[in-house]
mmCIF file of C-alpha atoms in Angstrom:
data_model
loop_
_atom_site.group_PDB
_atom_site.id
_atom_site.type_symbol
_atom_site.label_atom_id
_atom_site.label_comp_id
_atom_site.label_asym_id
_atom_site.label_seq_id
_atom_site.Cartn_x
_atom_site.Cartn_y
_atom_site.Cartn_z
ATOM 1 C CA UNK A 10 10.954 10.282 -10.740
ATOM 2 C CA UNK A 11 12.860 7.845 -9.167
ATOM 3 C CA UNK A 12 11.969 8.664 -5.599
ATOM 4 C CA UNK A 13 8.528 8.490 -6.360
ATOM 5 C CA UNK A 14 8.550 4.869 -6.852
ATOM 6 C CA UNK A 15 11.144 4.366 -4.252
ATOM 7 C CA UNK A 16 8.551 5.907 -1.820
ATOM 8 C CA UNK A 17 5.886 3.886 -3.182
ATOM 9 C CA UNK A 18 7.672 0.732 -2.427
ATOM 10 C CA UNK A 19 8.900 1.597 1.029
ATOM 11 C CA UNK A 20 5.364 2.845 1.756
ATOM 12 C CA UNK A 21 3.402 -0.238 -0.144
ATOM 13 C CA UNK A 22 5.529 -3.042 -0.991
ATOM 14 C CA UNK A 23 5.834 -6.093 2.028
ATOM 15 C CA UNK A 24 6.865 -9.483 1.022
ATOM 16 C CA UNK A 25 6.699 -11.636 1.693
ATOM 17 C CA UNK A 26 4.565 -10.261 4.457
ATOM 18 C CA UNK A 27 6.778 -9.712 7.390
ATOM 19 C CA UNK A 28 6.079 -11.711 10.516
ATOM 20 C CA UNK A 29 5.962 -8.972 13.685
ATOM 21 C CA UNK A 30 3.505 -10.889 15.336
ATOM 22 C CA UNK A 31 0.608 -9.235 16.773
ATOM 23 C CA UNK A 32 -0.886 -5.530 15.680
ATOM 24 C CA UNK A 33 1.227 -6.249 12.160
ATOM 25 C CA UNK A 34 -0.356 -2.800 11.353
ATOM 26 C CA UNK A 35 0.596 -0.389 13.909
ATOM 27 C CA UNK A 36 4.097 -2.101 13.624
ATOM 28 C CA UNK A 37 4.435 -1.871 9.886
ATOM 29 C CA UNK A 38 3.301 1.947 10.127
ATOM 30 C CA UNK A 39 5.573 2.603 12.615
ATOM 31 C CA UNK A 40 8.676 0.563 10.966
ATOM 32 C CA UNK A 41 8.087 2.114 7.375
ATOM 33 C CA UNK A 42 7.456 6.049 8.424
ATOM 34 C CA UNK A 43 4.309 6.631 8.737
ATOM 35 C CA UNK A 44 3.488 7.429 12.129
ATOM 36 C CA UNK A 45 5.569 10.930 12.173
ATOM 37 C CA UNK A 46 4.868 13.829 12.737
ATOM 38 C CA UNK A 47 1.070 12.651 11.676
ATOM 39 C CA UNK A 48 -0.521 9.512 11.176
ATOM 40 C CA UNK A 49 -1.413 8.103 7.978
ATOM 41 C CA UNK A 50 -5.099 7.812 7.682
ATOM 42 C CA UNK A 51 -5.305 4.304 5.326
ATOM 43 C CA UNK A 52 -2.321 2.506 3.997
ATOM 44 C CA UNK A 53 -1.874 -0.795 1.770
ATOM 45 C CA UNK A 54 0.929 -3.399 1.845
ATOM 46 C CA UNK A 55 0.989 -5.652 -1.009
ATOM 47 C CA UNK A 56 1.967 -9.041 -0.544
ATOM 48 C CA UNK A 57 3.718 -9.678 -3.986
ATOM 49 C CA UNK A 58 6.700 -9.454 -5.757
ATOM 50 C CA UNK A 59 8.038 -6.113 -7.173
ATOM 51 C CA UNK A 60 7.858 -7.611 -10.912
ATOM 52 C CA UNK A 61 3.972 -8.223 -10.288
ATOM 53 C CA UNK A 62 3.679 -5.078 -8.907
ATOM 54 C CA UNK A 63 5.329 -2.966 -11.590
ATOM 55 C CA UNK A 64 3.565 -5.308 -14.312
ATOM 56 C CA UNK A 65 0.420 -3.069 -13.277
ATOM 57 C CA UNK A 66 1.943 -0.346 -15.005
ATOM 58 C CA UNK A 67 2.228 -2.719 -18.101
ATOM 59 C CA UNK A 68 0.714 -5.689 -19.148
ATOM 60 C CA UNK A 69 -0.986 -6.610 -15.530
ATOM 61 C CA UNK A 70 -2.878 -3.815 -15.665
ATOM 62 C CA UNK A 71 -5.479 -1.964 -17.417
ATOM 63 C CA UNK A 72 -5.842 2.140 -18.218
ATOM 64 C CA UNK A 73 -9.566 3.181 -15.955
ATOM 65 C CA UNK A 74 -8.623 6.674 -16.489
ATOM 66 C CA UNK A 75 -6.103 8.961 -17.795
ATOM 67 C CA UNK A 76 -4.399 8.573 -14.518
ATOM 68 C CA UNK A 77 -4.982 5.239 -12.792
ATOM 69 C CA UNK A 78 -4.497 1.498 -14.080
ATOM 70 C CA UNK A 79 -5.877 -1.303 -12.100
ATOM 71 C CA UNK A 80 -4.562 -4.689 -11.833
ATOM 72 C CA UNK A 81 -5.806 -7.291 -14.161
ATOM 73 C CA UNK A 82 -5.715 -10.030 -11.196
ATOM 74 C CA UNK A 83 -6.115 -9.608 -7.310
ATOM 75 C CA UNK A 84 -3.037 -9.483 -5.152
ATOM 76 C CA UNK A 85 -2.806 -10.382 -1.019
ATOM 77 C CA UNK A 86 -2.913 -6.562 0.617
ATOM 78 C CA UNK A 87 -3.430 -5.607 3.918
ATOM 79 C CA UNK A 88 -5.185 -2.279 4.526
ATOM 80 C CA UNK A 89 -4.221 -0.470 7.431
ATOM 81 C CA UNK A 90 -6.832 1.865 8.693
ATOM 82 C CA UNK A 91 -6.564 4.103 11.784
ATOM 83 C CA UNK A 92 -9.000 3.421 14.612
ATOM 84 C CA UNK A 93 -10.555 7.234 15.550
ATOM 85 C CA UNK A 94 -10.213 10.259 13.950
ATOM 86 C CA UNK A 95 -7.266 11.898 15.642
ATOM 87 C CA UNK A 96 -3.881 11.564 13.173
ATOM 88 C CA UNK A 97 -1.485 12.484 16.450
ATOM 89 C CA UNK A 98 0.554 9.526 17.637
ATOM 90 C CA UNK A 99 0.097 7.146 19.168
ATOM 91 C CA UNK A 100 -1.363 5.741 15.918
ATOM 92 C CA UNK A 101 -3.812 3.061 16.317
ATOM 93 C CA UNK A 102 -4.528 1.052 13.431
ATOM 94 C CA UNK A 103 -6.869 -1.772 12.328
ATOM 95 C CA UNK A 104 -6.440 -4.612 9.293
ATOM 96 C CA UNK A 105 -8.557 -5.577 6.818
ATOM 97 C CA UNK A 106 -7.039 -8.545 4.784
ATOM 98 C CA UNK A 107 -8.847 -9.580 1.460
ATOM 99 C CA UNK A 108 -7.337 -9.572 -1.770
ATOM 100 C CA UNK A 109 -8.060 -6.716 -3.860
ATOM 101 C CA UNK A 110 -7.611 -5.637 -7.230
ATOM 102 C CA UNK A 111 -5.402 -2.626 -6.907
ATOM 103 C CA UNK A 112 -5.669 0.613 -8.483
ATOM 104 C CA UNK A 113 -1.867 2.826 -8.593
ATOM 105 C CA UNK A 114 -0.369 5.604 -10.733
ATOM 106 C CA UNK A 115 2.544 4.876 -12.746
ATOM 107 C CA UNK A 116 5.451 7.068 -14.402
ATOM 108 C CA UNK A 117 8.163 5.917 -16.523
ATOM 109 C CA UNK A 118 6.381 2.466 -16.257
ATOM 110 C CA UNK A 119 6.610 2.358 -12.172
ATOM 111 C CA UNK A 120 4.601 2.940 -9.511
ATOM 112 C CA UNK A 121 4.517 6.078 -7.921
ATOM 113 C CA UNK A 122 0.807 6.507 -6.064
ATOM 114 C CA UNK A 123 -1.927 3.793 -4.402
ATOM 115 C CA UNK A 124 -5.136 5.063 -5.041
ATOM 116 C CA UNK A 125 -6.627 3.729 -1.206
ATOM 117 C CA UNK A 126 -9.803 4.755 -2.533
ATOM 118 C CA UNK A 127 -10.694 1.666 -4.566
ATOM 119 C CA UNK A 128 -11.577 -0.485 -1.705
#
């Protein structure tokens, strides 16, 4: 439902991409709630307006599966990985920045899941 894709967007949805100077990921982690009580292993902030991003679960995108739909052009992400193995905080992250096709799960026509797997 509704909190689904409000979680989605708290969790995935940064622009335009906020400006907290150095180590944007451990900041963004921190800022959006996903540092406690575990870190997040991988997360991806897209860079683009909610309309674009919802369009994925219409006419931007494209069914790969019965589950997923991948966008039908690349967006600006940045991929938040965690540096070591250990999910306890501190959480230490690293960035990779290249535009991506992105893969989500929609219901009710919005987003409610980033598949982090199609990197």
């Amino acid at each position: 439902g509704s909190d689904a894709s409000y979680t989605f967007l708290r969790q995935h949805y940064d622009n335009p991409k906020s400006n907290v100077g150095d180590n944007y990921c451990n900041k963004m982690m921190q800022r959006r709630g996903m540092t406690r009580p575990r870190c997040k292993k991988v997360n991806t902030f897209i860079h683009d307006t909610r309309n674009k991003i919802i369009a994925v679960c219409g006419d931007g995108g494209e069914a790969i599966n019965n589950r997923f739909r991948r966008s039908k052009k690349q967006f600006r992400v940045t991929t938040c990985k965690m540096k070591g193995s250990s999910t306890k905080p501190p959480c230490d992250y690293r960035e990779n920045n290249s535009p991506r096709y992105i893969v989500i799960a929609c219901e009710n026509g919005l987003p409610v899941h980033y598949e982090e797997g199609q990197i």
